[in-house]
Coordinates of C-alpha atoms in Angstrom, one line a residue:
X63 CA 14.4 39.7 111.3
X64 CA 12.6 37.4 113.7
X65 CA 10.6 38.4 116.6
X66 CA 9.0 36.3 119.4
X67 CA 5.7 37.5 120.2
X68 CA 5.3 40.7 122.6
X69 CA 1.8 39.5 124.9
X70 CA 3.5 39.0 128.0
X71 CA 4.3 36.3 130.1
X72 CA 2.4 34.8 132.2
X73 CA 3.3 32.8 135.8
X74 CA 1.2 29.8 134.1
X75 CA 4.0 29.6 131.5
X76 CA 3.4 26.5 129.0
X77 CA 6.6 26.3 128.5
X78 CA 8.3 22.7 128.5
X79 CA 9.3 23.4 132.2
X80 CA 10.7 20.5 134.0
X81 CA 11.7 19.3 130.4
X82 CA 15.8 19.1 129.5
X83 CA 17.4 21.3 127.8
X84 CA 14.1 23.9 128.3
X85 CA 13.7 23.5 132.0
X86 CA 14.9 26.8 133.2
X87 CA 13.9 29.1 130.6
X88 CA 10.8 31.0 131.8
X89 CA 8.5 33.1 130.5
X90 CA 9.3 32.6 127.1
X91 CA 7.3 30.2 125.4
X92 CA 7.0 32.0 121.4
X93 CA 11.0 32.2 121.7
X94 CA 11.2 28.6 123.0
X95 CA 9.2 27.2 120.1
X96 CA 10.9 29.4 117.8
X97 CA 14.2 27.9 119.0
X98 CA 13.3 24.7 119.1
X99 CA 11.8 24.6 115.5
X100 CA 14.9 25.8 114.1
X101 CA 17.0 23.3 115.9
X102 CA 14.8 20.4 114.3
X103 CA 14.7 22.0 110.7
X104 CA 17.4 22.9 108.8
X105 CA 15.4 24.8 106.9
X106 CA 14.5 27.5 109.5
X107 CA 18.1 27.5 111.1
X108 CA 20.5 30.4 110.6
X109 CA 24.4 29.9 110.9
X110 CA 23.8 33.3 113.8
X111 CA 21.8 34.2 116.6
X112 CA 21.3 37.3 118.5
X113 CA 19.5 36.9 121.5
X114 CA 18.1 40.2 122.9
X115 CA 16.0 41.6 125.7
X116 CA 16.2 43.3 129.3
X117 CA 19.0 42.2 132.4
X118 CA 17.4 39.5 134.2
X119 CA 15.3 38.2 130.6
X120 CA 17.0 34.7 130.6
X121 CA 19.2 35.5 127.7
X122 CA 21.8 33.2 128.6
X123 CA 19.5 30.5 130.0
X124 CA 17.6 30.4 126.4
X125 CA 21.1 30.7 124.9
X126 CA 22.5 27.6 126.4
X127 CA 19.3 25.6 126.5
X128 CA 19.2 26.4 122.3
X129 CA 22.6 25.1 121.6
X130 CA 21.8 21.7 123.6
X131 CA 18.9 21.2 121.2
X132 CA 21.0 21.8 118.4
X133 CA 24.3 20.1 119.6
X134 CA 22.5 16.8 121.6
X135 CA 21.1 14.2 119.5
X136 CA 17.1 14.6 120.2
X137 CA 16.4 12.7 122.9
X138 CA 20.0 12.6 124.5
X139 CA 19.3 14.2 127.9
X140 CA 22.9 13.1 129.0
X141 CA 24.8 15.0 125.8
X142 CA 22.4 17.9 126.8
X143 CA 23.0 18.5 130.4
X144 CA 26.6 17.9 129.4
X145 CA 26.2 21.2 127.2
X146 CA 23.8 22.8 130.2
X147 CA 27.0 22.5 131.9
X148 CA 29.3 24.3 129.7
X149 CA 31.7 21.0 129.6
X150 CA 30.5 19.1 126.3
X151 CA 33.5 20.0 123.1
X152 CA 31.2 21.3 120.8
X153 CA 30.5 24.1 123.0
X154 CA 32.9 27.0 123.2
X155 CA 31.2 30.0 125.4
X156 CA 32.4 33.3 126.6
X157 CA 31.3 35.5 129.0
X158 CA 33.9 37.9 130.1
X159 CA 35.0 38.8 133.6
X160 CA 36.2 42.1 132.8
X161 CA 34.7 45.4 131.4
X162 CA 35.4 44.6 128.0
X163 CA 35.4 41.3 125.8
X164 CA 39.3 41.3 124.8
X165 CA 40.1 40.9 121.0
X166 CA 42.5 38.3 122.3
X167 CA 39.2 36.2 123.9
X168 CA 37.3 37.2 120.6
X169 CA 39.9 35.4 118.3
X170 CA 40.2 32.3 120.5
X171 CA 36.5 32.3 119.7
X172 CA 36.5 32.5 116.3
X173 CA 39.3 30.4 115.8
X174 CA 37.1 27.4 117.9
X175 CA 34.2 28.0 115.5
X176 CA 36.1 26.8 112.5
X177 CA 36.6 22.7 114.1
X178 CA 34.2 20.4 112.8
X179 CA 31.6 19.0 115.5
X180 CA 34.0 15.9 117.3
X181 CA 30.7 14.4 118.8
X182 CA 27.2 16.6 118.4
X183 CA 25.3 17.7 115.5
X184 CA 26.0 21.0 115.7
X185 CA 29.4 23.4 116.8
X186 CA 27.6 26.4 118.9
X187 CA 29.8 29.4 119.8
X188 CA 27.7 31.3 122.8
X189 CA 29.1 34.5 123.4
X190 CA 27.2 36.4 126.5
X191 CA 27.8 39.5 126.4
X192 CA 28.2 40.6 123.2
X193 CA 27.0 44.2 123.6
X194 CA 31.0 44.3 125.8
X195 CA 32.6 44.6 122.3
X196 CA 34.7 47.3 121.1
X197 CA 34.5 48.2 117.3
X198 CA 37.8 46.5 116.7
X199 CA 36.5 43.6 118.6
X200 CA 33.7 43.3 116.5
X201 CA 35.7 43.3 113.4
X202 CA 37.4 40.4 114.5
X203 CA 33.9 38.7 114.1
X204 CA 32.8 39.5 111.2
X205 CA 34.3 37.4 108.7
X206 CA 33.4 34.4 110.9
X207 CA 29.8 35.8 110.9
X208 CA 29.8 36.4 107.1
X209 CA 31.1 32.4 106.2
X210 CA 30.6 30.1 108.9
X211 CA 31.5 26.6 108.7
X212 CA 28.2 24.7 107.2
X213 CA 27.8 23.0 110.9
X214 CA 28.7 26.0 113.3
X215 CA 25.4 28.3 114.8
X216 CA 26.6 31.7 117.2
X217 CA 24.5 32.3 119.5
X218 CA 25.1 36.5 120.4
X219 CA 23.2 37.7 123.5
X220 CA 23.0 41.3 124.4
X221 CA 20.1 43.7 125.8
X222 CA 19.4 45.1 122.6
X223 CA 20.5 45.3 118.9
X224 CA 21.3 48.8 119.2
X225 CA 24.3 47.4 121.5
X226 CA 26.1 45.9 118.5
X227 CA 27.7 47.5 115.4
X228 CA 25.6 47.3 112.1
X229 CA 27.3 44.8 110.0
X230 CA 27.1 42.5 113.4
X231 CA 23.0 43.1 113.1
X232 CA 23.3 42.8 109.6
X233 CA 24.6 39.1 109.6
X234 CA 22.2 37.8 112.6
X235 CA 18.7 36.9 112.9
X236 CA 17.4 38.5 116.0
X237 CA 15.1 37.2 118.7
X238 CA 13.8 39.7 121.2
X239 CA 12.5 38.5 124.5
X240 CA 9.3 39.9 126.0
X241 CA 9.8 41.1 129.9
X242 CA 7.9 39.5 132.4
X243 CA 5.1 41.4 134.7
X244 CA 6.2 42.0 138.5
X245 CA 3.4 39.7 139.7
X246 CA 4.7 36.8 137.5
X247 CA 8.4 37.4 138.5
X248 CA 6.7 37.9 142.5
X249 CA 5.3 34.3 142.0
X250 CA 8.5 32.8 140.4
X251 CA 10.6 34.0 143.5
X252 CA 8.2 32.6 145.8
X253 CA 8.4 29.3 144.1
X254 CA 12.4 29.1 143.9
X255 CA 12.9 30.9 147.3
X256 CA 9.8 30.6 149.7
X257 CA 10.1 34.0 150.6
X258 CA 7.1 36.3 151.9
X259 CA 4.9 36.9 149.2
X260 CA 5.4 40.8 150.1
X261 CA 8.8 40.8 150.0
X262 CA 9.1 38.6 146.5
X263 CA 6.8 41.8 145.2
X264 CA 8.7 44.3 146.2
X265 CA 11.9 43.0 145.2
X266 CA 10.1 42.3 141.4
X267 CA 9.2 45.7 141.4
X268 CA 12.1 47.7 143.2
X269 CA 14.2 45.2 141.0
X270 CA 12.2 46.1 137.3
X271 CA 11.2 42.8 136.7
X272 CA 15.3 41.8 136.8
X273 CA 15.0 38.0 137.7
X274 CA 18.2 37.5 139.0
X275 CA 18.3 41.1 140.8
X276 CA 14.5 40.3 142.3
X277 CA 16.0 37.1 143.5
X278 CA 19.0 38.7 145.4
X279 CA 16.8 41.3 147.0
X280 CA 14.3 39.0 148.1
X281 CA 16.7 37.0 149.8
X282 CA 19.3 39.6 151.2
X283 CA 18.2 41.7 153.5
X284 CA 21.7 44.0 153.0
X285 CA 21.4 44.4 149.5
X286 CA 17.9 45.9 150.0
X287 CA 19.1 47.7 152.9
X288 CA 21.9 49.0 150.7
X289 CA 19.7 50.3 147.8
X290 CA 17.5 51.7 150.4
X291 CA 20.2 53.5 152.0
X292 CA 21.7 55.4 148.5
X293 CA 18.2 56.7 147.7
X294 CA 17.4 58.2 150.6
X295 CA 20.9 59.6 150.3
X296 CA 20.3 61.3 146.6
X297 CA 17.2 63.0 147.8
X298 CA 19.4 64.7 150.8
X299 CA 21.9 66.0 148.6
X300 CA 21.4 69.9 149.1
X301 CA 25.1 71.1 147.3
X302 CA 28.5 70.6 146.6
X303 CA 29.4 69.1 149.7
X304 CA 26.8 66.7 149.9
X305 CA 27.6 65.7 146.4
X306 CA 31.2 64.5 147.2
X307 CA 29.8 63.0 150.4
X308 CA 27.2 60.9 148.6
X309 CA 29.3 59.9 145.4
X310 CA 32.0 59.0 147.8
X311 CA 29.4 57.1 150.0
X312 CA 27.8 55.3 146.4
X313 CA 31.1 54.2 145.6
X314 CA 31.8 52.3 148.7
X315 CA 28.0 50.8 148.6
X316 CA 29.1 49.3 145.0
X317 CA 32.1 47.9 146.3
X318 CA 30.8 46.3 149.8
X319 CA 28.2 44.9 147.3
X320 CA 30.7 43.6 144.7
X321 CA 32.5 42.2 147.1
X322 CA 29.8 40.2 148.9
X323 CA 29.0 38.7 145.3
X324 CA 32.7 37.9 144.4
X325 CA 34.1 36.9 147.6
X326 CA 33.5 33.9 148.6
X327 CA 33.8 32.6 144.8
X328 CA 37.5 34.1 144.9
X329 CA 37.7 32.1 147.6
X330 CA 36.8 29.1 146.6
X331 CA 38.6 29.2 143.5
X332 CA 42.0 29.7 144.9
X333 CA 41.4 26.6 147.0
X334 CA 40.0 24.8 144.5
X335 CA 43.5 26.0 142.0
X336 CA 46.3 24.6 145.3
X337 CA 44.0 21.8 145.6
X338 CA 44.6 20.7 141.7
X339 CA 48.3 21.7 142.5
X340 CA 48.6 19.5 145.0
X341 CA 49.2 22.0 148.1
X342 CA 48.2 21.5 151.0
X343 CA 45.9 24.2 152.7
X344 CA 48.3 27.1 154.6
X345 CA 51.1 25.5 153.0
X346 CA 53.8 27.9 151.3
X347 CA 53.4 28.5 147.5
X348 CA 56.1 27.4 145.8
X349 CA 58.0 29.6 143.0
X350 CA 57.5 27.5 140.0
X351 CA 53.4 27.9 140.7
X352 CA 53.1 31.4 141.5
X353 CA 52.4 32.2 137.8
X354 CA 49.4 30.1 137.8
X355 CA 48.2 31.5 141.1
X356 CA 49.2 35.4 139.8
X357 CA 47.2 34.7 136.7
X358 CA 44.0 33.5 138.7
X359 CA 44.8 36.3 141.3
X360 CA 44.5 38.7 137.8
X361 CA 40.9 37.2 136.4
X362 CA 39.8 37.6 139.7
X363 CA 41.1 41.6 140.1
X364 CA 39.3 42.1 136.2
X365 CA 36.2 40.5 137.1
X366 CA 36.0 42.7 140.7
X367 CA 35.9 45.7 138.1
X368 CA 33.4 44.6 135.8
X369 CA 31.5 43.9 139.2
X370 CA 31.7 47.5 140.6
X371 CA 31.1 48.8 137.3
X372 CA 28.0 46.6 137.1
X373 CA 27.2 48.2 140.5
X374 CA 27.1 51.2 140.0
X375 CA 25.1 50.8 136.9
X376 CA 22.8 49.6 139.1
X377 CA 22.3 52.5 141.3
X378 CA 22.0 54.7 138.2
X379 CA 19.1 51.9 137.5
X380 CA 17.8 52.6 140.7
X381 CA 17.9 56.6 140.2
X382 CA 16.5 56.8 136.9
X383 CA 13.4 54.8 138.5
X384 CA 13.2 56.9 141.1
X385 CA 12.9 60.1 139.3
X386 CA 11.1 58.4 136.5
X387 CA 8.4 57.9 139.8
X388 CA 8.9 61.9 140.4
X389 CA 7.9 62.6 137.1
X390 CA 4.9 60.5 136.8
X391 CA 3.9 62.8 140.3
X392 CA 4.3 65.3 138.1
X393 CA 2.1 64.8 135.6
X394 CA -0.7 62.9 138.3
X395 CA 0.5 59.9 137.9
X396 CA 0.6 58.3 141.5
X397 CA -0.5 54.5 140.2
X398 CA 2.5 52.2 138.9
X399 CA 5.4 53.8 141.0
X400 CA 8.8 51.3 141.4
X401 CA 9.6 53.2 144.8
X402 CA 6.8 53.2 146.7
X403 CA 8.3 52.7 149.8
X404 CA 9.7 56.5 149.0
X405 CA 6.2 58.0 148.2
X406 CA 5.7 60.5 150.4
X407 CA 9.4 61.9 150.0
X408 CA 8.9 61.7 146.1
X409 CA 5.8 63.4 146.6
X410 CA 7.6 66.1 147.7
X411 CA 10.1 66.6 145.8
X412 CA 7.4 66.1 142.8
X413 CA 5.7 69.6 144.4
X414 CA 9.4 71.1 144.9
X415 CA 10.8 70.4 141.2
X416 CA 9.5 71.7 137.8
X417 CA 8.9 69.0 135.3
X418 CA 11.9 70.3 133.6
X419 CA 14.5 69.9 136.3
X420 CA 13.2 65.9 137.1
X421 CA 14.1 65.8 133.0
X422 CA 17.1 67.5 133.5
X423 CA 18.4 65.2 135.8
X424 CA 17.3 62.2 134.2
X425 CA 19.3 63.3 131.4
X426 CA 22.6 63.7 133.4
X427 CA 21.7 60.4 134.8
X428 CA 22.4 59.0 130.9
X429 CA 25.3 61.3 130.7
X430 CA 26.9 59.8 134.0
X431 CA 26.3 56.1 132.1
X432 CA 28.2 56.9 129.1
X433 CA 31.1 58.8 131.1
X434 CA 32.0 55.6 133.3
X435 CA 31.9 53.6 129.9
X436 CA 34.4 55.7 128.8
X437 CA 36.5 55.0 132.0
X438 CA 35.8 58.1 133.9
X439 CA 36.7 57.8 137.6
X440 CA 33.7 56.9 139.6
X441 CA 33.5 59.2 142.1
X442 CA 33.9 62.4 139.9
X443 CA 31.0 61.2 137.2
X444 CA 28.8 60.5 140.3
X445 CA 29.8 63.9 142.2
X446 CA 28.8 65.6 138.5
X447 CA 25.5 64.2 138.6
X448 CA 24.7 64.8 141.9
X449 CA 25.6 68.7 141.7
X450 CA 22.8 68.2 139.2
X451 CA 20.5 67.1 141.5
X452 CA 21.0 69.6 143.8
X453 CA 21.0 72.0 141.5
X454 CA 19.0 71.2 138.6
X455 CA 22.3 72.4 136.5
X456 CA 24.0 70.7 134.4
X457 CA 28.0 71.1 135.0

């Protein structure tokens, strides 16, 4: 097992910034060199990759920016932006839209990585969210894993190995990205966004160092708004009816949010779908396209899912942090809180709540987590947490 180097990053990254294919990866300078020694040398490449580290790392970035290296001739910025931009052949990439990665999408993968390169070095298979696999999913890869074709890499990415089955670990070699300090993700938002410096800070830190998250706060005013709005809601939960207000009131959060992400990139692919079909905007759909539209209309429903889903993973995010800052109150800990904007209400609550009942309803917290990725209904796993919270029982 390989592992890039855990001394964290630093805003004064030496990183080949600026540079194609490395440009965007940040932070990450042991991984980059690691990465890009192995796509010069045979010798230190392995036929699989698993990419790992937290939301908002720049797994994918690193993911995509590796297989240009290794699919461009050096040199060949054109053949490498080409691959940056997911539209070069020897690329085949997935990154599902739904909840799940489909064993249908899984063998479409596999069956891609057995072509010969048609114009790179190199055949790279990037699969993004590898930890959305099934067992039987898995399965499907594991003979592709086991004996690759000589001049075919996968490139897995997934917030940790313990996300993937055994025998996938067992046949990678694993990279594990290093999380960036708040400060150094404060500085990277100012850069990309010209935001207030305050604002880029506490978006870093009510966002856990989550890159893309930070990024969003710091430049919507809702979506902080929002995640204001469902804390202070939690810690007014008194009972039952409370609970089912809240839940209800979380759920429709998630899916104002989801919506404002997916929206206007619904939108835009319909009309971007008639436009190749040659209809006119407003114009009637004929019969014989329907399908086509229906099948887009479908993607679109699946990914709206996986967005609310994503959602409300979020807020549980968002609650674990803030009674992970109750705790720490607990125990005299009032430096290094994520929610300080809630430190006087966490401060009592901290005096109000044993130890005990923060860790019981942390707990249920991870509970609620595993229930919705079994498919339970929304609202009920988030009205059984929330009785927790008001009561420090667990249901």
């Amino acid at each position: 097992m390989t592992t890039a180097s855990d001394a964290p990053a630093t805003a004064a990254s030496t990183s080949p910034l600026g540079q194609v294919p490395w440009g965007e990866v940040w932070g990450q300078d042991d991984a980059v060199a690691q990465l890009q020694a192995a796509a010069s040398d045979p010798a230190q490449l392995a036929h699989a990759w698993l990419i790992t580290g937290p939301p908002g790392s720049g797994r994918s970035t690193l993911a995509y920016a590796f297989a240009a290296a290794l699919i461009a001739e050096p040199g060949d910025e054109n053949a490498m932006r080409q691959v940056l931009a997911g539209t070069h052949p020897d690329l085949a990439a997935l990154r599902t839209e739904g909840v799940i990665i489909s064993i249908k999408d899984a063998r479409a993968l596999v069956e891609r990585s057995y072509f010969a390169p048609s114009l790179g070095r190199y055949r790279v298979i990037v699969m993004e969210d590898a930890d959305r696999m099934v067992e039987r999913t898995s399965n499907v890869l594991l003979k592709a894993l086991e004996e690759p074709p000589e001049r075919t890499v996968w490139v897995l990415c997934a917030p940790s190995d313990a996300d993937l089955l055994p025998t996938i670990r067992s046949r990678v070699r694993t990279l594990r990205l290093r999380e960036p300090d708040v400060d150094d993700v404060a500085r990277l938002i100012v850069q990309r966004t010209g935001v207030d410096p305050a604002i880029a800070e506490q978006s870093a830190r009510l966002a856990q160092r989550h890159i893309g998250m930070a990024q969003r706060l710091a430049t919507d005013e809702a979506a902080r708004a929002r995640r204001d709005e469902t804390l202070r809601a939690v810690l007014r939960v008194r009972g039952v009816n409370d609970a089912v207000e809240v839940a209800a009131r979380i759920v429709q959060l998630a899916t104002d949010d989801a919506k404002s992400l997916t929206a206007e990139r619904d939108d835009a692919e319909r009309e971007s779908l008639l436009r190749t079909l040659g209809i006119p905007a407003g114009a009637a759909v004929p019969p014989a396209v329907r399908g086509q539209l229906g099948a887009l209309e479908e993607d679109q429903k699946r990914r709206a899912t996986r967005s609310l889903r994503d959602g409300i993973d979020r807020v549980l995010t968002d609650l674990e942090s803030m009674y992970r800052d109750t705790l720490m109150l607990q125990f005299g800990r009032a430096d290094g809180l994520i929610n300080r904007e809630l430190s006087d209400e966490l401060a009592a609550l901290a005096a109000a709540w044993s130890p005990e009942r923060t860790l019981t309803v942390l707990d249920q917290i991870s509970v609620t987590r595993t229930n919705l990725e079994g498919n339970a209904a929304p609202a009920l796993a988030l009205e059984s947490m929330l009785i927790t919270v008001a009561s420090g029982r667990t249901p």
